[in-house]
Every structure is written in structure tokens, then in C-alpha cells.
mmCIF file of C-alpha atoms and ligand atoms in Angstrom:
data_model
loop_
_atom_site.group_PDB
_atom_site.id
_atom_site.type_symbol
_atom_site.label_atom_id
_atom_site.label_comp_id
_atom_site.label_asym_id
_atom_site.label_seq_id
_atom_site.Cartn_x
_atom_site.Cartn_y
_atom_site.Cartn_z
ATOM 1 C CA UNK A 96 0.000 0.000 0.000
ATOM 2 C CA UNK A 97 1.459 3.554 -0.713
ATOM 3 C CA UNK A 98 2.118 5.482 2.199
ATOM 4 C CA UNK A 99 3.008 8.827 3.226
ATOM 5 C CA UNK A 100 5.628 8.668 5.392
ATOM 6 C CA UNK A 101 8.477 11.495 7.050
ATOM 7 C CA UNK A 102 11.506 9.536 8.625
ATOM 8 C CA UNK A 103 14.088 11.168 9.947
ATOM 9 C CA UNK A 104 17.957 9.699 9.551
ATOM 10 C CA UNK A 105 20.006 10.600 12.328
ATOM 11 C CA UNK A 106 23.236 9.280 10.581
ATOM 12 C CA UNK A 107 26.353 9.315 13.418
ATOM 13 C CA UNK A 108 24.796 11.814 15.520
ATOM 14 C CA UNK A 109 23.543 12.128 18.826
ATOM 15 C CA UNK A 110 24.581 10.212 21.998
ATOM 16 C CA UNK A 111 22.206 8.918 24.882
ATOM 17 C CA UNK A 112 21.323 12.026 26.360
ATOM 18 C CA UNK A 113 20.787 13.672 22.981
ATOM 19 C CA UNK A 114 18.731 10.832 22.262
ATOM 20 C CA UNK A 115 16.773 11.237 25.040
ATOM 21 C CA UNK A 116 16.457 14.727 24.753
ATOM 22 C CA UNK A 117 15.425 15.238 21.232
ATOM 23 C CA UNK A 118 12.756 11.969 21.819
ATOM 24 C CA UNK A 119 11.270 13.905 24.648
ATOM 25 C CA UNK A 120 10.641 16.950 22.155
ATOM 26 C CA UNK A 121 9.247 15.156 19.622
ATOM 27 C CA UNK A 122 7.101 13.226 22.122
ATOM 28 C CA UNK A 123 6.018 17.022 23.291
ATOM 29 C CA UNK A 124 5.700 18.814 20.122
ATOM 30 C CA UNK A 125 4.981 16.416 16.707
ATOM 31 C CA UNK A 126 2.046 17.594 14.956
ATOM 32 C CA UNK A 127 -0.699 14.942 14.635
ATOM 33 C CA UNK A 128 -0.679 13.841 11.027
ATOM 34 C CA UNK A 129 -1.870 10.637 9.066
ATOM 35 C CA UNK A 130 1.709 10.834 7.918
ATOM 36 C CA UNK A 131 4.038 7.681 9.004
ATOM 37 C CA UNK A 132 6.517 9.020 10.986
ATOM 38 C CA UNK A 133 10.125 7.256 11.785
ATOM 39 C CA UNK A 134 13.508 8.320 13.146
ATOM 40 C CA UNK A 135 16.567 6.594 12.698
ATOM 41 C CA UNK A 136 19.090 6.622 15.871
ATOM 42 C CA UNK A 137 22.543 5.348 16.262
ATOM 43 C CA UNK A 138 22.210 1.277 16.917
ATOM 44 C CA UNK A 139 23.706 1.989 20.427
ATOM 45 C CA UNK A 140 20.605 3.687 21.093
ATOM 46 C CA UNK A 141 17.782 2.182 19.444
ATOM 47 C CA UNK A 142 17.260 -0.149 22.547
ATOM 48 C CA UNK A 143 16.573 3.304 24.600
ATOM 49 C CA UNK A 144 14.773 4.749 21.626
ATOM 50 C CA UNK A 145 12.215 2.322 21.898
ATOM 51 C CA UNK A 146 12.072 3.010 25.855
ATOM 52 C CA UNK A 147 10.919 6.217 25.593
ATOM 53 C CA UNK A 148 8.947 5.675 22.974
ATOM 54 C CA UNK A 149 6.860 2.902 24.029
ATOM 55 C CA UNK A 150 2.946 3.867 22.997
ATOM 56 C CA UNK A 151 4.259 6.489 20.957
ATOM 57 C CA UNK A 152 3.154 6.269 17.233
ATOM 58 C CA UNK A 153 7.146 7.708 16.507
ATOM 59 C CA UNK A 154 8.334 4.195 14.871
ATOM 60 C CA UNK A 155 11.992 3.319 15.482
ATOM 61 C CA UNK A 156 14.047 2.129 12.411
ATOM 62 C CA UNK A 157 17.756 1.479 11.826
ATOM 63 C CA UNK A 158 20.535 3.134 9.778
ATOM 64 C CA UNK A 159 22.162 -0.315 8.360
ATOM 65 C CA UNK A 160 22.574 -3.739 9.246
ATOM 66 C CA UNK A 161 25.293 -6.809 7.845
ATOM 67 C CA UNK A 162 23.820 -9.633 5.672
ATOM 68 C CA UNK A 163 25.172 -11.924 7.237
ATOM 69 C CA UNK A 164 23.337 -14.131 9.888
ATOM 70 C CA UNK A 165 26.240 -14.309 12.402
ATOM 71 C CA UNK A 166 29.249 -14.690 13.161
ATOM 72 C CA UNK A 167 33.436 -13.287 12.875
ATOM 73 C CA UNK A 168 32.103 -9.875 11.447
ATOM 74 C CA UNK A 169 33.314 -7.785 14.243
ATOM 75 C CA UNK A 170 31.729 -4.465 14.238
ATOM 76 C CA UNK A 171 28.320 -5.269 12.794
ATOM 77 C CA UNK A 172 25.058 -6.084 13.924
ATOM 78 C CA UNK A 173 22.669 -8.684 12.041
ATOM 79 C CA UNK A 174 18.868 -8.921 11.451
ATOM 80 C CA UNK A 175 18.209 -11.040 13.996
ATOM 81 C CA UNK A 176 19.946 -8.362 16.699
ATOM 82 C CA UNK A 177 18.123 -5.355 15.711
ATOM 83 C CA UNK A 178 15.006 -7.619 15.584
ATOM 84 C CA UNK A 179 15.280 -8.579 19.419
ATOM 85 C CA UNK A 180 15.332 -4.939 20.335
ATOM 86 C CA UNK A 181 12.117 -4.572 18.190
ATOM 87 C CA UNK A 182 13.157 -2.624 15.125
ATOM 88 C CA UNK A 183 11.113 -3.811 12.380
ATOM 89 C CA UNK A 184 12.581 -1.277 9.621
ATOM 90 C CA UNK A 185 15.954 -0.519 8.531
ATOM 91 C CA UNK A 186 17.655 2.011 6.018
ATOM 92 C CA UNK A 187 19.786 -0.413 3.385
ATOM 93 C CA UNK A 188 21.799 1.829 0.758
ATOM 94 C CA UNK A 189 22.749 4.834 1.806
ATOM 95 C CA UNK A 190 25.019 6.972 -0.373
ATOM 96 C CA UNK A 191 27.204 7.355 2.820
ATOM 97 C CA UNK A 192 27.423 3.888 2.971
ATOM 98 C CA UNK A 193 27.969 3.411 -0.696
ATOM 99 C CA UNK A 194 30.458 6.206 -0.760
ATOM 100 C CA UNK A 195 32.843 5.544 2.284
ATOM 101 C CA UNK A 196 32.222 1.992 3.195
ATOM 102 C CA UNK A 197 32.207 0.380 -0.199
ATOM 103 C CA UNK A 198 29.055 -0.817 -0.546
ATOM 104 C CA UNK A 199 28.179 -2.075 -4.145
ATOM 105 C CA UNK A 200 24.590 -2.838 -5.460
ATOM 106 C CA UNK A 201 25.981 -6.392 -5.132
ATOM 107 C CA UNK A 202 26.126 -6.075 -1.770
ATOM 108 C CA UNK A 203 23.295 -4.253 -1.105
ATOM 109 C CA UNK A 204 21.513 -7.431 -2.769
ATOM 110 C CA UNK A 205 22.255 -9.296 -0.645
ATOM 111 C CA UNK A 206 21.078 -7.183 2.198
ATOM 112 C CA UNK A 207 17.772 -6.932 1.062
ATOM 113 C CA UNK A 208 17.839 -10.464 1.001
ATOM 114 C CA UNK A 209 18.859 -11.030 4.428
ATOM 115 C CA UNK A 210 16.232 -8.214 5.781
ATOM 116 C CA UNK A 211 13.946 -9.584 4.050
ATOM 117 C CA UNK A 212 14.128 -12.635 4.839
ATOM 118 C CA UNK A 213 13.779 -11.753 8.528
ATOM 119 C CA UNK A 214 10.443 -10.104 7.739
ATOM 120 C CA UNK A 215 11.908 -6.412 7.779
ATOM 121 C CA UNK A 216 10.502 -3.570 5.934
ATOM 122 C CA UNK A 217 13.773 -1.584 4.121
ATOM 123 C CA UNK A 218 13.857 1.898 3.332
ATOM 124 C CA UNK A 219 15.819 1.282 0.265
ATOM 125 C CA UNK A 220 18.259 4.604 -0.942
ATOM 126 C CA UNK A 221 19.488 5.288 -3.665
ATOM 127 C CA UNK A 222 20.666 8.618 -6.315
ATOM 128 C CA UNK A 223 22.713 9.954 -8.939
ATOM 129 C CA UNK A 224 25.961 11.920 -8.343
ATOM 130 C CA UNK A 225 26.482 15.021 -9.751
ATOM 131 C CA UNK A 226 28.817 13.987 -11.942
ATOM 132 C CA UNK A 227 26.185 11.859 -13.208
ATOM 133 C CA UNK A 228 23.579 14.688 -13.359
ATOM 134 C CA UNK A 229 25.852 16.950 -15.406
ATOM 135 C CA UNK A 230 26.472 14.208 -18.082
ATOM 136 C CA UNK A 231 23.055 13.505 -18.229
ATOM 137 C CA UNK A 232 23.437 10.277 -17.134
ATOM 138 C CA UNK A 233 21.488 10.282 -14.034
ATOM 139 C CA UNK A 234 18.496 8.067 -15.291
ATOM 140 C CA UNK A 235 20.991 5.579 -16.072
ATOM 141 C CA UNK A 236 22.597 5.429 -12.794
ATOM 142 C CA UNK A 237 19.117 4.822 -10.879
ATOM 143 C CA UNK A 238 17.943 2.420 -13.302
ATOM 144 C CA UNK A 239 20.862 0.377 -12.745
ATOM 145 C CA UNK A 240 21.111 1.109 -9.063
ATOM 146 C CA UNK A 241 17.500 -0.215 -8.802
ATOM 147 C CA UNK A 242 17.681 -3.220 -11.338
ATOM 148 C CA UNK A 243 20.941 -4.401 -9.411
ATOM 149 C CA UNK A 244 19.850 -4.795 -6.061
ATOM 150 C CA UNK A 245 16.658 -4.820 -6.349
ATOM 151 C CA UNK A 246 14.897 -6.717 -9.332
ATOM 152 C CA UNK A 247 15.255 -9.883 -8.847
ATOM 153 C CA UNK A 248 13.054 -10.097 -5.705
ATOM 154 C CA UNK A 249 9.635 -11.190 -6.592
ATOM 155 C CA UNK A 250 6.551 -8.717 -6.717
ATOM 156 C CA UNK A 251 5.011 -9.871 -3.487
ATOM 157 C CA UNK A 252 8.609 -8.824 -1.367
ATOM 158 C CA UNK A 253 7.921 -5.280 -2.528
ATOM 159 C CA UNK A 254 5.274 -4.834 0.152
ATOM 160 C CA UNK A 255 8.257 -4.756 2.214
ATOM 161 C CA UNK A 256 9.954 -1.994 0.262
ATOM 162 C CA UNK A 257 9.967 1.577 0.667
ATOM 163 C CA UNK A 258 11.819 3.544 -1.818
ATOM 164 C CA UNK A 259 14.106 6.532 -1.087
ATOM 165 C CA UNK A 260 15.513 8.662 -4.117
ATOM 166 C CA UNK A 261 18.822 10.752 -2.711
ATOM 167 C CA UNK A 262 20.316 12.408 -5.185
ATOM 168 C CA UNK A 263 24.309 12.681 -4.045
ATOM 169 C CA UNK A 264 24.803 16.120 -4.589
ATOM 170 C CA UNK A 265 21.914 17.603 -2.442
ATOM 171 C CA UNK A 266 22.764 15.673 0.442
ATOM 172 C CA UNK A 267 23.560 18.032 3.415
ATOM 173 C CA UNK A 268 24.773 20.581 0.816
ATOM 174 C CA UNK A 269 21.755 22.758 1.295
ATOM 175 C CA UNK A 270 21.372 22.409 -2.405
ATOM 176 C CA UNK A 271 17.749 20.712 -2.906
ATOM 177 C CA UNK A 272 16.660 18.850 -6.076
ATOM 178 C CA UNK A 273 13.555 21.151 -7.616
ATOM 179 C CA UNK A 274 10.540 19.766 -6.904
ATOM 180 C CA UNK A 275 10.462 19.699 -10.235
ATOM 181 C CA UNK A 276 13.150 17.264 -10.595
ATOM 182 C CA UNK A 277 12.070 15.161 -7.806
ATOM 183 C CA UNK A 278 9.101 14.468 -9.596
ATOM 184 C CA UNK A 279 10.630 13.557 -12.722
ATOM 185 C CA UNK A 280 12.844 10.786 -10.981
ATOM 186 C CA UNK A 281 9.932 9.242 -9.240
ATOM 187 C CA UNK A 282 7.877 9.298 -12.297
ATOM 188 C CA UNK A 283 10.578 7.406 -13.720
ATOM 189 C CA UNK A 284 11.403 5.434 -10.831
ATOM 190 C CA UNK A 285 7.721 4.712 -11.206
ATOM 191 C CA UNK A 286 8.051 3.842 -14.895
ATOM 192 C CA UNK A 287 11.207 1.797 -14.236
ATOM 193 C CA UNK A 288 8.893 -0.566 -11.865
ATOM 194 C CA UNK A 289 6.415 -1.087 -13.804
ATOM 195 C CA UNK A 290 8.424 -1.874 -16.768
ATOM 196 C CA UNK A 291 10.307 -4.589 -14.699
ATOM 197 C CA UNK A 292 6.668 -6.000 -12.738
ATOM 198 C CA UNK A 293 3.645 -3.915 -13.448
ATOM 199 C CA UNK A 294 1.878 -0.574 -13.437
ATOM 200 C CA UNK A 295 -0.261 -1.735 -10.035
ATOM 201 C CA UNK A 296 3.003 -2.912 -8.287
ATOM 202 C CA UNK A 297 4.514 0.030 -9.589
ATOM 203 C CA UNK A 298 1.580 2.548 -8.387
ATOM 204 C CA UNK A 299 1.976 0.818 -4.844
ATOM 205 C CA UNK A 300 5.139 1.452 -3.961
ATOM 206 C CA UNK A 301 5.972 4.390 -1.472
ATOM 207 C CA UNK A 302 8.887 7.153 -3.136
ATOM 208 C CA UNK A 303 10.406 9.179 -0.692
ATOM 209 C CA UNK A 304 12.736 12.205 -1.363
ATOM 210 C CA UNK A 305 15.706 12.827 0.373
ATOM 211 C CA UNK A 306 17.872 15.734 -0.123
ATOM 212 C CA UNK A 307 17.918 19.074 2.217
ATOM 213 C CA UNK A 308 14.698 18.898 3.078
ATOM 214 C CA UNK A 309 13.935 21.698 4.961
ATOM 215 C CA UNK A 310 10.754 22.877 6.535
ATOM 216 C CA UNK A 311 10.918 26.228 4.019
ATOM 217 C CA UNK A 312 10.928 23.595 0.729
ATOM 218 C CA UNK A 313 8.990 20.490 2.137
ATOM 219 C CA UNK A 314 5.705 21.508 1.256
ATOM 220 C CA UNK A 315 6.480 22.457 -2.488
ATOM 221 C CA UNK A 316 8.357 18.607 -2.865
ATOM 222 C CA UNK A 317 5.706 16.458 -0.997
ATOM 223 C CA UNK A 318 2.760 18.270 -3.751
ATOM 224 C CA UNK A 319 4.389 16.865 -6.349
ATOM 225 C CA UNK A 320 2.355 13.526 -6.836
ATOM 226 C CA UNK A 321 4.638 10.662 -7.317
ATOM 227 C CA UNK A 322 6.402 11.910 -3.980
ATOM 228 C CA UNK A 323 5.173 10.131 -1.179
ATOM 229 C CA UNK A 324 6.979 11.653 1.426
ATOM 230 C CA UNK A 325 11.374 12.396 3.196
ATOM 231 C CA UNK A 326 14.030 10.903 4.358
ATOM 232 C CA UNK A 327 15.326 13.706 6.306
ATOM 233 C CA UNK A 328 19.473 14.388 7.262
ATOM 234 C CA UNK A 329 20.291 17.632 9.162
ATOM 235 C CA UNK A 330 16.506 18.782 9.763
ATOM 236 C CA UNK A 331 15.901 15.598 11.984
ATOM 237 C CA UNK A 332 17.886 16.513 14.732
ATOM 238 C CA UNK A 333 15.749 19.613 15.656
ATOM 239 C CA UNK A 334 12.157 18.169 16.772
ATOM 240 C CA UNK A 335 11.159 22.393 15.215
ATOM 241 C CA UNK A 336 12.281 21.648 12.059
ATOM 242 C CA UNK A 337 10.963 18.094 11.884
ATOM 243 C CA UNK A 338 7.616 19.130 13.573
ATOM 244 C CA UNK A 339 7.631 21.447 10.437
ATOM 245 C CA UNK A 340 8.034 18.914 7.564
ATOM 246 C CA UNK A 341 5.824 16.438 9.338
ATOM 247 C CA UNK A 342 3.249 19.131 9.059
ATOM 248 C CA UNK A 343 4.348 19.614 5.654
ATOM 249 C CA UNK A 344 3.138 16.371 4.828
HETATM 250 P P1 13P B 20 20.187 16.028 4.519
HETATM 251 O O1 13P B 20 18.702 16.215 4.784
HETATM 252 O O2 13P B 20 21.039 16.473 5.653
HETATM 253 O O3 13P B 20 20.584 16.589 3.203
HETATM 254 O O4 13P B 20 20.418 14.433 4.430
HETATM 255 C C1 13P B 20 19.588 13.675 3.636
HETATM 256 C C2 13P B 20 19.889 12.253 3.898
HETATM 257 O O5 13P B 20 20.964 11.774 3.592
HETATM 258 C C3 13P B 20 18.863 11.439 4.569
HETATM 259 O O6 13P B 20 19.202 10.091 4.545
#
């Protein structure tokens, strides 16, 4: 089913009183909304996070997880881990993880295996560089991006799958994609889909943007109509500014 949905990616910031503090905020001053609404801690404090935030609508999701089930892999954490402290949801493909911790679309294959294969949901990210923009070769790059880790699932394991469209260069440069061009990759994100499965599967599937949103450009991205919502960097860590793209919404 499509879904609107805000989550908020915390990357490496924020230790346990931080945590705590900023999950009290929210707690005290999200706006209501028939929005989905999810923040993404550190994993050293997702066990807290879901403390505090027990009866709370605010869902709890991860930043990354190993595909692996267990094992010599020191400095990771598996499924099955983040499942026993109750996440359900977890962010595979970041461009910070593609970028500095060499992680390939192979790899990220596999990944979505594993997660999915532990009943997760995955917030699945993805985007051009700018490199890739400028040489007009940024429909390419996502087509491939998605086609390699993502196409040979079958159609019923996208219910599990939430998209997330980052395009490199407007990641915590303040530099926003248009709203304009937002909706032009999700229409063809969109198109891409439906080419590989169909135009229902396709029409189901939940496109977030993520990019500098800000509370001063969310509204203009999330009316454009294949956008179904953010995955939000630097605006996540004040509850303000993510009170004011949840609104947004
Ligand atoms: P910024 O909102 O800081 O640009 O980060 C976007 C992002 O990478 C979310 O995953």
C-alpha cells in the first residue's frame, strides 16, 4: 500500500542524552498527522529509543545492518539483533554507505535479502551523483542502481519496500533537487517498476525524497504527486524543524 511517510535519519549523531532529549521533544511537540513518521538513531541507542517511545506512534528504524546471519564480522550487527530490540525497519543503501564503506549494489543485494528474509521492511536509498547529473546520465545510474539490487526479488517482497531517491549532490549541501526534478525521478522510478513487474506494483510502492529537506521547501516537494513523502538528514535533529516537515506532509 502507498504510504506517506516522514523519517528522519540521524546518521552518526547524537549520543544517549541527545537521544533522550530530542525523543522527549518530539514526544512534546509532533504535529498529529496521518503521515508515518520514523527516526533513525545510532544502533547503540535504538534499545533506549524504543524506551521512551513505548505507545508512541514515533516508529523506530535502523541506519544499516550486515547480511550476514552471524558470526566473525566484528563491528556489525545482524537482522536477527536489531530484531530482538524490536526494530522492524531498517535504512539499506545509503550513499554514505555506498560512498565511504564500499558498498556495491551487489552487496546491497544481498542485504535486502537477508532483511527480508527476517520479515523487515527496508527503506531502500538510492541517487545519482552530480557527476552523473551533469552528463546527463542520471536516469541511467538509478535504473541500474534499482535493477541491481533490487529486481530480482519477486513482486510480493515489494510490500516490504519503501523507496528513497537521494540524489548525491543535495545531500547536506543545502542544495535541494527542484521539486520539479524530484518528480521527474519518481515518475521514472515509477516507470522503471512497472516496466520490470507492473503498473499496479509500480503505483503501490511508497517514493520518498531525500535531499535538504527543509521545513521552508517540504511543502512544495511532498505536492508533487509521485512523492510520497522524506528521508530527512540535518533537519531531523531539531524536533522544530521536523515538527515542520511532518506538518508539511
Ligand atoms: P540532509 O537532509 O542532511 O541533506 O540528508 C539527507 C539524507 O541523507 C537522509 O538520509
Amino acid at each position: 500500500m502507498r504510504r506517506k511517510i516522514v523519517a528522519g535519519n540521524w546518521k552518526m549523531n547524537m549520543d544517549l542524552s541527545q537521544t533522550e532529549s530530542l525523543i522527549d521533544d518530539l514526544m512534546k511537540t509532533l504535529p498529529e498527522s496521518d503521515a508515518e513518521v520514523m527516526i533513525a538513531p545510532t544502533f547503540v541507542n535504538l534499545y533506549r529509543a524504543f524506551e521512551l517511545l513505548k505507545n508512541n506512534k514515533i516508529e523506530v528504524i535502523a541506519q544499516n545492518m550486515h547480511f550476514e546471519e552471524s558470526g566473525a564480522f566484528t563491528g556489525e550487527i545482524s537482522a536477527a539483533m536489531l530484531k530482538s530490540v524490536g526494530v522492524k525497519t531498517v535504512i539499506l543503501g545509503h550513499s554514505e554507505r555506498r560512498a565511504y564503506f564500499g558498498e556495491t549494489d551487489g552487496i546491497l543485494a544481498k542485504k535486502v535479502d537477508t532483511a527480508l528474509k527476517h520479515g523487515m521492511e527496508i527503506v531502500f536509498c538510492f541517487g545519482e551523483e552530480l557527476e552523473d547529473r551533469k552528463s546527463d546520465n542520471h536516469f541511467n545510474v538509478v535504473g541500474s542502481q534499482l535493477k541491481n539490487a533490487l529486481f530480482h526479488l519477486p513482486a510480493d517482497a515489494w510490500k516490504n519496500i519503501i523507496l528513497a531517491y537521494e540524489p548525491v549532490w543535495a545531500i547536506g549541501t543545502g542544495e535541494t533537487a527542484s521539486p520539479e526534478q524530484a518528480q521527474e525521478m519518481h515518475e521514472f522510478i515509477r516507470k522503471t517498476i512497472a516496466e520490470a513487474y507492473d503498473e499496479a506494483l509500480a503505483n503501490e510502492v511508497s517514493i520518498l525524497y531525500g535531499g535538504s529537506v527543509k521545513p521552508a521547501n517540504a511543502e512544495e516537494i511532498f505536492g508533487k504527486p509521485d512523492v510520497d513523502g522524506g528521508l530527512i538528514g540535518g533537519a531531523a535533529l531539531a524536533a522544530a524543524d521536523f515538527g515542520a516537515i511532518v506538518k508539511a506532509i
